[in-house]
Coordinates of C-alpha atoms and ligand atoms in Angstrom, one line a residue:
X219 CA 0.0 -0.2 0.2
X220 CA 1.4 3.3 -1.1
X221 CA 2.3 6.0 2.2
X222 CA 0.4 9.3 2.0
X223 CA 2.3 12.2 0.9
X224 CA 3.2 14.2 3.8
X225 CA 1.9 17.8 4.2
X226 CA 3.1 20.9 5.3
X227 CA -0.2 20.9 7.7
X228 CA 1.2 18.0 9.2
X229 CA 3.7 20.3 10.2
X230 CA 2.0 22.8 11.0
X231 CA -0.1 20.2 13.8
X232 CA 3.6 18.8 14.9
X233 CA 5.3 22.3 15.6
X234 CA 2.5 23.6 17.2
X235 CA 2.6 20.3 19.6
X236 CA -1.2 19.4 18.0
X237 CA -2.1 16.5 16.1
X238 CA -2.4 16.5 12.1
X239 CA -6.1 16.0 11.4
X240 CA -6.5 12.8 9.6
X241 CA -3.6 11.0 10.7
X242 CA -4.9 8.5 13.2
X243 CA -2.8 6.1 14.9
X244 CA -3.7 2.8 12.3
X245 CA -3.9 4.7 9.1
X246 CA -1.8 3.7 6.2
X247 CA 0.5 1.6 7.6
X248 CA 2.9 0.8 5.1
X249 CA 1.5 -3.0 6.4
X250 CA -2.0 -2.5 8.4
X251 CA -1.2 -6.2 9.8
X252 CA 2.3 -4.7 12.3
X253 CA 0.7 -1.5 14.3
X254 CA -2.4 -2.7 15.9
X255 CA -2.7 -0.2 18.6
X256 CA -6.0 -0.8 19.9
X257 CA -4.7 -4.5 20.7
X258 CA -3.1 -2.3 23.3
X259 CA -4.7 1.2 24.0
X260 CA -7.8 3.0 23.7
X261 CA -8.0 5.1 20.6
X262 CA -10.1 7.7 19.6
X263 CA -10.8 5.9 16.5
X264 CA -12.1 3.0 18.0
X265 CA -14.4 5.3 20.7
X266 CA -15.5 7.1 17.1
X267 CA -16.7 4.0 16.0
X268 CA -18.2 2.4 18.8
X269 CA -20.3 6.1 19.2
X270 CA -21.1 6.4 15.8
X271 CA -21.2 3.1 14.1
X272 CA -18.7 4.0 12.0
X273 CA -15.0 5.5 10.8
X274 CA -14.8 9.3 11.9
X275 CA -11.9 11.5 10.4
X276 CA -10.9 14.8 12.2
X277 CA -11.1 17.9 9.8
X278 CA -8.4 20.1 10.0
X279 CA -9.7 24.3 9.7
X280 CA -7.6 27.2 10.6
X281 CA -9.9 29.9 10.1
X282 CA -7.1 33.2 10.3
X283 CA -6.9 33.1 14.8
X284 CA -3.8 34.0 16.2
X285 CA -1.9 33.7 19.8
X286 CA -1.4 35.8 22.4
X287 CA 1.8 34.0 22.7
X288 CA 2.7 36.0 19.1
X289 CA 0.8 39.1 19.0
X290 CA 3.0 40.7 21.5
X291 CA -0.6 40.5 24.0
X292 CA 1.5 37.4 26.3
X293 CA 5.4 37.0 24.3
X294 CA 6.0 38.5 20.7
X295 CA 8.6 35.4 19.8
X296 CA 5.9 32.3 20.4
X297 CA 7.0 28.6 22.3
X298 CA 10.1 28.0 20.5
X299 CA 9.3 24.6 19.2
X300 CA 6.2 26.7 17.3
X301 CA 7.0 28.1 13.9
X302 CA 4.4 30.3 12.3
X303 CA 6.1 28.4 8.8
X304 CA 4.2 25.7 9.8
X305 CA 0.8 27.4 9.6
X306 CA 1.6 28.5 6.0
X307 CA -0.2 25.6 4.1
X308 CA -4.0 27.0 5.3
X309 CA -6.0 28.4 4.0
X310 CA -8.1 31.3 6.3
X311 CA -9.5 32.9 3.5
X312 CA -11.8 29.9 2.8
X313 CA -15.0 29.6 4.7
X314 CA -15.7 26.8 7.3
X315 CA -17.4 25.3 4.7
X316 CA -15.2 25.3 1.8
X317 CA -12.2 24.1 4.4
X318 CA -14.5 21.2 5.3
X319 CA -15.8 20.8 1.9
X320 CA -12.0 20.2 0.6
X321 CA -11.1 17.9 3.8
X322 CA -13.6 15.7 2.6
X323 CA -12.7 15.3 -0.8
X324 CA -9.2 14.6 0.6
X325 CA -10.4 11.2 2.8
X326 CA -12.5 8.6 0.9
X327 CA -12.6 6.5 4.2
X328 CA -15.2 7.8 6.7
X329 CA -18.4 9.7 6.3
X330 CA -18.9 11.0 9.6
X331 CA -16.3 14.1 10.5
X332 CA -15.0 16.2 13.4
X333 CA -14.3 19.9 12.5
X334 CA -10.9 20.1 14.2
X335 CA -10.0 24.0 15.1
X336 CA -6.5 23.4 14.9
X337 CA -4.1 26.4 13.7
X338 CA -3.2 28.9 16.8
X339 CA -5.2 29.4 19.4
X340 CA -9.3 28.9 18.7
X341 CA -10.3 30.8 21.2
X342 CA -8.8 33.6 21.3
X343 CA -11.4 35.6 19.4
X344 CA -14.2 37.4 20.3
X345 CA -17.7 34.9 21.2
X346 CA -19.7 36.3 19.1
X347 CA -17.7 35.7 16.1
X348 CA -16.5 31.9 17.6
X349 CA -20.2 31.2 18.3
X350 CA -20.5 32.1 14.3
X351 CA -17.3 29.8 13.3
X352 CA -18.7 26.7 15.3
X353 CA -21.9 27.1 14.0
X354 CA -21.1 27.2 10.4
X355 CA -19.4 23.8 10.8
X356 CA -21.9 22.3 12.5
X357 CA -24.5 23.1 10.7
X358 CA -23.2 20.2 8.1
X359 CA -25.5 17.2 8.4
X360 CA -22.1 15.1 8.0
X361 CA -20.4 17.0 11.1
X362 CA -20.6 15.1 14.4
X363 CA -18.3 16.6 16.8
X364 CA -16.2 19.3 17.2
X365 CA -12.5 20.1 18.3
X366 CA -11.6 23.4 19.6
X367 CA -7.5 23.5 20.1
X368 CA -6.1 25.8 22.7
X369 CA -4.4 27.4 25.5
X370 CA -4.7 26.8 28.6
X371 CA -5.0 30.2 29.5
X372 CA -7.2 31.3 26.8
X373 CA -10.4 29.6 28.0
X374 CA -13.4 32.1 28.9
X375 CA -16.6 30.6 30.3
X376 CA -18.9 31.6 27.3
X377 CA -17.0 29.8 25.5
X378 CA -17.0 26.6 27.7
X379 CA -20.9 27.2 27.9
X380 CA -21.0 27.6 23.9
X381 CA -18.9 24.1 24.4
X382 CA -20.9 22.6 26.5
X383 CA -24.3 23.6 25.0
X384 CA -22.6 21.6 21.7
X385 CA -22.0 18.3 23.9
X386 CA -25.7 18.8 25.2
X387 CA -27.2 18.6 22.1
X388 CA -25.2 14.8 22.0
X389 CA -21.8 16.3 19.4
X390 CA -19.1 14.8 20.1
X391 CA -17.4 17.4 22.3
X392 CA -13.2 17.9 22.7
X393 CA -11.6 21.0 24.7
X394 CA -8.0 20.1 23.0
X395 CA -5.4 22.6 25.9
X396 CA -1.6 22.5 24.3
X397 CA -0.1 22.1 28.6
X398 CA 3.6 20.2 27.3
X399 CA 4.3 19.7 30.5
X400 CA 3.7 20.8 33.8
X401 CA 6.8 22.0 35.4
X402 CA 6.8 25.6 35.5
X403 CA 10.4 25.6 34.8
X404 CA 10.1 24.0 31.3
X405 CA 7.0 25.8 30.6
X406 CA 8.9 29.2 31.2
X407 CA 12.4 27.5 29.3
X408 CA 10.0 26.9 26.0
X409 CA 8.0 30.3 26.7
X410 CA 4.7 29.4 26.8
X411 CA 3.6 31.9 28.7
X412 CA 1.9 30.4 31.1
X413 CA 1.9 27.9 34.2
X414 CA 0.2 24.6 35.0
X415 CA -2.2 26.3 37.5
X416 CA -3.9 28.0 34.9
X417 CA -4.1 24.4 33.3
X418 CA -5.6 23.3 36.2
X419 CA -7.7 26.0 36.5
X420 CA -9.2 25.7 32.8
X421 CA -9.4 22.1 33.3
X422 CA -11.7 22.2 36.2
X423 CA -13.8 25.1 35.0
X424 CA -14.1 22.7 31.6
X425 CA -15.2 19.4 34.1
X426 CA -17.4 21.8 35.7
X427 CA -19.2 22.5 31.8
X428 CA -19.0 18.3 31.3
X429 CA -16.9 18.9 28.6
X430 CA -14.3 16.7 27.6
X431 CA -10.6 17.8 27.8
X432 CA -7.7 16.1 25.4
X433 CA -4.1 17.2 27.0
X434 CA -1.7 17.6 24.8
X435 CA 2.0 16.0 26.0
X436 CA 5.9 16.8 24.2
X437 CA 8.1 14.5 25.6
X438 CA 11.9 15.2 24.8
X439 CA 11.7 18.7 25.9
X440 CA 15.2 20.8 26.8
X441 CA 16.3 19.5 30.1
X442 CA 13.6 17.2 31.1
X443 CA 14.3 13.5 32.4
X444 CA 12.2 10.8 32.1
X445 CA 11.2 11.4 35.8
X446 CA 9.9 14.7 34.9
X447 CA 7.5 13.3 32.2
X448 CA 5.9 10.9 34.3
X449 CA 5.7 13.6 36.9
X450 CA 4.3 15.9 34.4
X451 CA 1.4 12.7 33.4
X452 CA 0.6 12.2 36.6
X453 CA -0.3 15.7 37.5
X454 CA -2.6 15.7 33.9
X455 CA -4.1 12.5 36.0
X456 CA -4.4 13.9 39.5
X457 CA -6.2 17.2 37.9
X458 CA -8.8 14.9 35.6
X459 CA -8.7 14.1 31.3
X460 CA -10.3 12.5 29.1
X461 CA -7.8 12.5 26.7
X462 CA -4.3 12.4 26.0
X463 CA -1.8 13.4 23.1
X464 CA 2.0 12.4 23.0
X465 CA 4.5 13.9 21.2
X466 CA 8.1 13.9 20.7
X467 CA 10.0 16.9 20.9
X468 CA 10.5 18.1 17.4
X469 CA 12.8 20.5 15.7
X470 CA 11.4 22.4 12.9
X471 CA 12.5 25.0 10.7
X472 CA 11.4 28.5 11.8
X473 CA 10.9 28.2 15.2
X474 CA 13.4 29.1 18.0
X475 CA 14.7 25.8 18.9
X476 CA 16.1 25.2 15.5
X477 CA 18.8 28.1 16.4
X478 CA 19.4 26.3 19.6
X479 CA 19.5 23.3 17.6
X480 CA 21.9 24.6 14.9
X481 CA 24.5 25.4 17.9
X482 CA 24.2 22.2 19.2
X483 CA 22.1 23.6 22.3
X484 CA 19.0 21.2 21.9
X485 CA 19.3 17.3 21.0
X486 CA 15.8 16.2 19.7
X487 CA 15.3 12.7 21.6
X488 CA 16.5 9.5 20.4
X489 CA 13.9 6.8 19.0
X490 CA 14.1 4.6 21.5
X491 CA 14.0 6.7 24.7
X492 CA 10.8 8.8 22.8
X493 CA 9.1 4.9 22.8
X494 CA 10.1 3.7 26.6
X495 CA 8.8 6.9 27.9
X496 CA 5.7 7.0 25.8
X497 CA 5.1 3.2 26.1
X498 CA 4.9 3.9 30.0
X499 CA 3.1 6.6 30.4
X500 CA 0.6 4.7 28.6
X501 CA 0.9 1.6 30.6
X502 CA 0.3 4.3 33.6
X503 CA -3.0 5.5 31.9
X504 CA -6.4 4.3 33.3
X505 CA -8.3 2.1 30.6
X506 CA -10.9 4.9 30.3
X507 CA -8.4 7.8 29.3
X508 CA -8.6 8.3 25.3
X509 CA -5.7 8.4 23.3
X510 CA -5.7 10.6 20.5
X511 CA -2.2 10.3 19.3
X512 CA 0.8 8.5 20.7
X513 CA 3.5 10.4 17.8
X514 CA 3.7 12.7 15.5
X515 CA 5.2 13.4 12.0
X516 CA 6.7 16.4 10.4
X517 CA 7.6 16.6 6.6
X518 CA 10.9 16.4 5.2
X519 CA 11.3 20.2 3.9
X520 CA 10.2 21.5 7.3
X521 CA 11.1 18.5 10.0
X522 CA 15.0 19.3 10.5
X523 CA 15.4 16.2 13.7
X524 CA 14.9 13.7 14.9
X525 CA 14.7 12.0 11.5
X526 CA 12.4 9.3 13.1
X527 CA 9.8 11.7 12.7
X528 CA 9.0 11.8 8.7
X529 CA 6.6 9.3 8.9
X530 CA 5.0 7.9 12.5
X531 CA 5.6 4.3 11.8
X532 CA 8.9 3.9 13.8
X533 CA 7.4 4.6 16.9
X534 CA 3.8 3.7 16.6
X535 CA 5.1 0.1 16.1
X536 CA 7.8 0.2 18.3
X537 CA 5.5 1.3 21.0
X538 CA 2.8 -0.7 20.3
X539 CA 5.6 -3.7 20.6
X540 CA 6.5 -2.3 23.7
X541 CA 3.0 -1.8 25.2
X542 CA 2.0 -6.0 23.8
X543 CA 5.5 -7.1 26.1
X544 CA 5.5 -5.2 29.0
X545 CA 1.4 -4.3 29.2
X546 CA -0.7 -2.1 27.7
X547 CA -3.0 1.1 28.6
X548 CA -3.8 0.7 32.5
X549 CA -1.0 -1.7 33.1
X550 CA 0.5 -0.2 35.8
X551 CA -2.3 2.4 36.5
X552 CA -3.0 1.2 40.3
X553 CA 0.8 1.3 40.6
X554 CA 0.9 4.9 39.4
X555 CA -1.7 6.0 41.6
X556 CA -0.6 4.6 44.8
X557 CA 2.7 5.8 44.4
X558 CA 1.1 9.1 43.6
X559 CA -0.3 9.0 46.7
X560 CA 2.2 7.6 49.2
X561 CA 5.7 8.6 47.5
X562 CA 4.9 11.5 44.5
X563 CA 6.3 10.9 41.6
X564 CA 7.0 7.9 40.9
X565 CA 10.3 7.4 39.0
X566 CA 10.6 5.4 35.9
X567 CA 12.5 3.0 37.1
X568 CA 10.2 2.2 40.6
X569 CA 7.4 0.7 38.4
X570 CA 7.5 -2.9 37.2
X571 CA 9.9 -3.0 33.9
X572 CA 9.4 -5.3 30.9
X573 CA 12.6 -7.1 30.9
X574 CA 13.9 -7.0 27.0
X575 CA 13.0 -2.9 27.8
X576 CA 15.8 -1.2 26.6
X577 CA 15.8 1.4 29.3
Ligands
LIG1436 S1 0.6 28.7 22.1 FE1 0.9 30.1 20.4 S2 3.0 29.8 19.9 FE2 2.8 28.2 21.1 S3 2.4 26.0 20.4 FE3 0.5 27.6 20.0 S4 0.2 29.0 18.5 FE4 2.2 28.5 18.9

């Protein structure tokens, strides 16, 4: 089976710490028998198939928003891993309906879709304008849900109320929050412009409105150890979360990290390290939490490092093999919860190890 050609949009999502639309864990593998992620973890695809009885695809939208970490409200440089070049492929001049139509035409394996407001910060606009844009998407009969990607410090109650109204009408609704790390020292280092407290507050308010939250985490951020990533994961679970996206740190052109990487100050994660940490986090995740993504990709002109992120299969295959060998989602969750209550955080070395695990 031919591989799907990577697009700039995939690089955009990756640089933004977000998942490319239509790039599910199990899609278009060169050998479909090799990856059976759904045997080992609770995937979004599996959840949507169970709920709607058919394949459901996310359609990515770029509606011309910006970001307070770029427009000067909070900062101008943006997060160090983010590149504005990543957003150039979207067409914010096209209407929501036009973008959805183009997305549907590009995928022939689904009959139901989620409208994914993805590029930049998709709650950073007047509420009435957001209402108009969301409503344009939801008016289409084959759109069964809404995913909104944003920053934790840009989620006013008025937006949550609007999302809750869609959920109460029976739509699939996800608030996708970029957190990346629960460590304020890391968040400051990557210039996020918010701390963990803003995330905890946004999640608490979303839960009051009954809105499922999918949290985006980057593994391999500068100066983060595996134990720090485990602690981030534990703190996210402690706040309560319905979905997770795991990404490796990718160095992409146009980002501030790209300059640091060129000077030898920042290294991209090794595949073995990413796989070991991602698999460990999946084992520590309760079975009901839905994984929207366990790795990410960027295309050749944008991606500087790591080279194994040109396609998702090296990481996805290795993670699934690790889960098959050492235990799937939830197999360490009880232990992790116990450790969190008694001796928080649990270092990775304290968890039951797989004899064949690399580290
Ligand atoms: S919050 Fe802003 S600067 Fe940071 S990744 Fe998102 S768009 Fe880029």
